[in-house]
């Protein structure tokens, strides 16, 4: 479980970093969202929302690490499976995106899929 939690934290940290770089205009907004955003103003709310979701994801991952180490919680497991499906769908979308999304974001999302899958299936440790 420790490895899954560590992978989850790395996943969310990289996601936060990517969106921070977009918000700070270090990465062009045309590199993300499949290149569909026509302006930075249009991309900004998407990146801010993803930034906030990623912060919540870090907190959730830390909670999962604590709870799953001590007892089984079916609600947490269901949420982990939800994230597995969500990040899997996002991974597939990235494969149809811009070159940056194909080469960078898809790998980051694959890390998210694997970490949440491990969090969902691993039993408590003693």
Short mmCIF file of C-alpha atoms in Angstrom, two decimals:
data_model
loop_
_atom_site.label_atom_id
_atom_site.label_comp_id
_atom_site.label_asym_id
_atom_site.label_seq_id
_atom_site.Cartn_x
_atom_site.Cartn_y
_atom_site.Cartn_z
CA UNK A 1 0.00 0.00 0.00
CA UNK A 2 2.86 2.37 0.75
CA UNK A 3 4.04 2.13 -2.87
CA UNK A 4 0.52 2.79 -4.21
CA UNK A 5 0.15 5.85 -1.98
CA UNK A 6 3.60 7.09 -3.00
CA UNK A 7 2.70 6.61 -6.69
CA UNK A 8 -0.58 8.47 -6.11
CA UNK A 9 1.22 11.39 -4.51
CA UNK A 10 3.69 11.50 -7.42
CA UNK A 11 0.77 11.38 -9.88
CA UNK A 12 -1.06 14.28 -8.24
CA UNK A 13 2.16 16.26 -7.78
CA UNK A 14 2.98 15.97 -11.48
CA UNK A 15 -0.58 16.95 -12.37
CA UNK A 16 -0.36 19.98 -10.08
CA UNK A 17 2.99 20.89 -11.65
CA UNK A 18 1.62 20.64 -15.20
CA UNK A 19 -1.36 22.85 -14.41
CA UNK A 20 0.81 25.30 -12.48
CA UNK A 21 3.04 25.57 -15.55
CA UNK A 22 -0.02 26.17 -17.74
CA UNK A 23 -1.40 28.81 -15.36
CA UNK A 24 1.98 30.54 -15.20
CA UNK A 25 2.17 30.37 -19.02
CA UNK A 26 5.36 28.31 -18.99
CA UNK A 27 3.55 25.65 -21.04
CA UNK A 28 1.47 26.95 -23.95
CA UNK A 29 -2.26 26.42 -23.43
CA UNK A 30 -2.43 24.92 -26.93
CA UNK A 31 -0.47 21.88 -25.70
CA UNK A 32 -3.32 20.69 -23.48
CA UNK A 33 -7.07 20.09 -23.75
CA UNK A 34 -6.51 18.51 -27.14
CA UNK A 35 -5.52 21.94 -28.45
CA UNK A 36 -9.20 22.94 -28.40
CA UNK A 37 -8.84 25.99 -26.15
CA UNK A 38 -8.83 29.04 -28.36
CA UNK A 39 -7.33 31.36 -25.76
CA UNK A 40 -5.55 31.34 -22.44
CA UNK A 41 -8.67 32.85 -20.84
CA UNK A 42 -10.65 29.82 -22.02
CA UNK A 43 -8.04 27.35 -20.70
CA UNK A 44 -7.46 29.07 -17.35
CA UNK A 45 -10.65 27.85 -15.55
CA UNK A 46 -10.01 24.28 -16.75
CA UNK A 47 -6.47 24.33 -15.37
CA UNK A 48 -7.55 25.96 -12.09
CA UNK A 49 -10.29 23.33 -11.57
CA UNK A 50 -7.84 20.51 -12.36
CA UNK A 51 -5.32 22.11 -9.98
CA UNK A 52 -7.89 22.12 -7.15
CA UNK A 53 -9.05 18.56 -7.95
CA UNK A 54 -5.43 17.41 -7.79
CA UNK A 55 -4.95 19.00 -4.37
CA UNK A 56 -8.08 17.20 -3.17
CA UNK A 57 -6.65 14.02 -4.74
CA UNK A 58 -3.44 14.34 -2.72
CA UNK A 59 -5.47 14.68 0.49
CA UNK A 60 -7.64 11.70 -0.50
CA UNK A 61 -4.55 9.60 -1.26
CA UNK A 62 -3.03 10.41 2.12
CA UNK A 63 -6.31 9.48 3.83
CA UNK A 64 -6.47 6.20 1.89
CA UNK A 65 -2.95 5.40 3.00
CA UNK A 66 -3.88 5.93 6.64
CA UNK A 67 -7.28 4.19 6.60
CA UNK A 68 -6.37 1.20 4.44
CA UNK A 69 -3.36 0.47 6.64
CA UNK A 70 -5.58 -0.06 9.66
CA UNK A 71 -8.93 -1.34 8.43
CA UNK A 72 -10.88 -2.16 5.29
CA UNK A 73 -13.28 0.56 4.18
CA UNK A 74 -15.62 -0.27 1.28
CA UNK A 75 -16.51 3.41 0.67
CA UNK A 76 -12.86 4.29 0.11
CA UNK A 77 -12.49 1.28 -2.19
CA UNK A 78 -15.47 2.39 -4.29
CA UNK A 79 -13.99 5.88 -4.64
CA UNK A 80 -10.64 4.35 -5.67
CA UNK A 81 -12.40 2.28 -8.35
CA UNK A 82 -14.19 5.43 -9.54
CA UNK A 83 -10.79 7.11 -9.96
CA UNK A 84 -9.46 4.04 -11.81
CA UNK A 85 -12.28 4.39 -14.35
CA UNK A 86 -11.96 8.18 -14.54
CA UNK A 87 -8.17 8.19 -15.03
CA UNK A 88 -8.43 5.29 -17.53
CA UNK A 89 -10.86 7.32 -19.59
CA UNK A 90 -8.53 10.33 -19.32
CA UNK A 91 -5.59 8.17 -20.41
CA UNK A 92 -7.43 7.13 -23.57
CA UNK A 93 -8.32 10.76 -24.28
CA UNK A 94 -4.67 11.80 -23.93
CA UNK A 95 -3.69 9.29 -26.62
CA UNK A 96 -5.85 11.26 -29.07
CA UNK A 97 -4.54 14.65 -27.92
CA UNK A 98 -1.61 16.89 -28.74
CA UNK A 99 1.95 15.53 -28.89
CA UNK A 100 2.56 16.87 -25.34
CA UNK A 101 -0.50 15.01 -24.09
CA UNK A 102 0.55 11.81 -25.87
CA UNK A 103 4.13 11.87 -24.59
CA UNK A 104 3.79 13.44 -21.12
CA UNK A 105 0.21 13.57 -19.88
CA UNK A 106 -0.61 10.00 -20.92
CA UNK A 107 2.32 8.66 -18.87
CA UNK A 108 1.27 10.75 -15.88
CA UNK A 109 -2.31 9.47 -16.17
CA UNK A 110 -1.11 5.89 -16.52
CA UNK A 111 0.70 6.36 -13.21
CA UNK A 112 -2.61 7.59 -11.74
CA UNK A 113 -4.49 4.56 -13.07
CA UNK A 114 -1.94 2.12 -11.66
CA UNK A 115 -1.72 3.83 -8.26
CA UNK A 116 -5.50 4.00 -7.78
CA UNK A 117 -5.92 0.42 -9.02
CA UNK A 118 -3.41 -0.74 -6.42
CA UNK A 119 -5.13 1.32 -3.73
CA UNK A 120 -8.47 -0.25 -4.69
CA UNK A 121 -7.34 -3.89 -4.65
CA UNK A 122 -4.67 -4.07 -1.96
CA UNK A 123 -5.70 -5.28 1.46
CA UNK A 124 -4.59 -3.84 4.74
CA UNK A 125 -1.03 -4.41 5.85
CA UNK A 126 0.02 -5.51 9.27
#
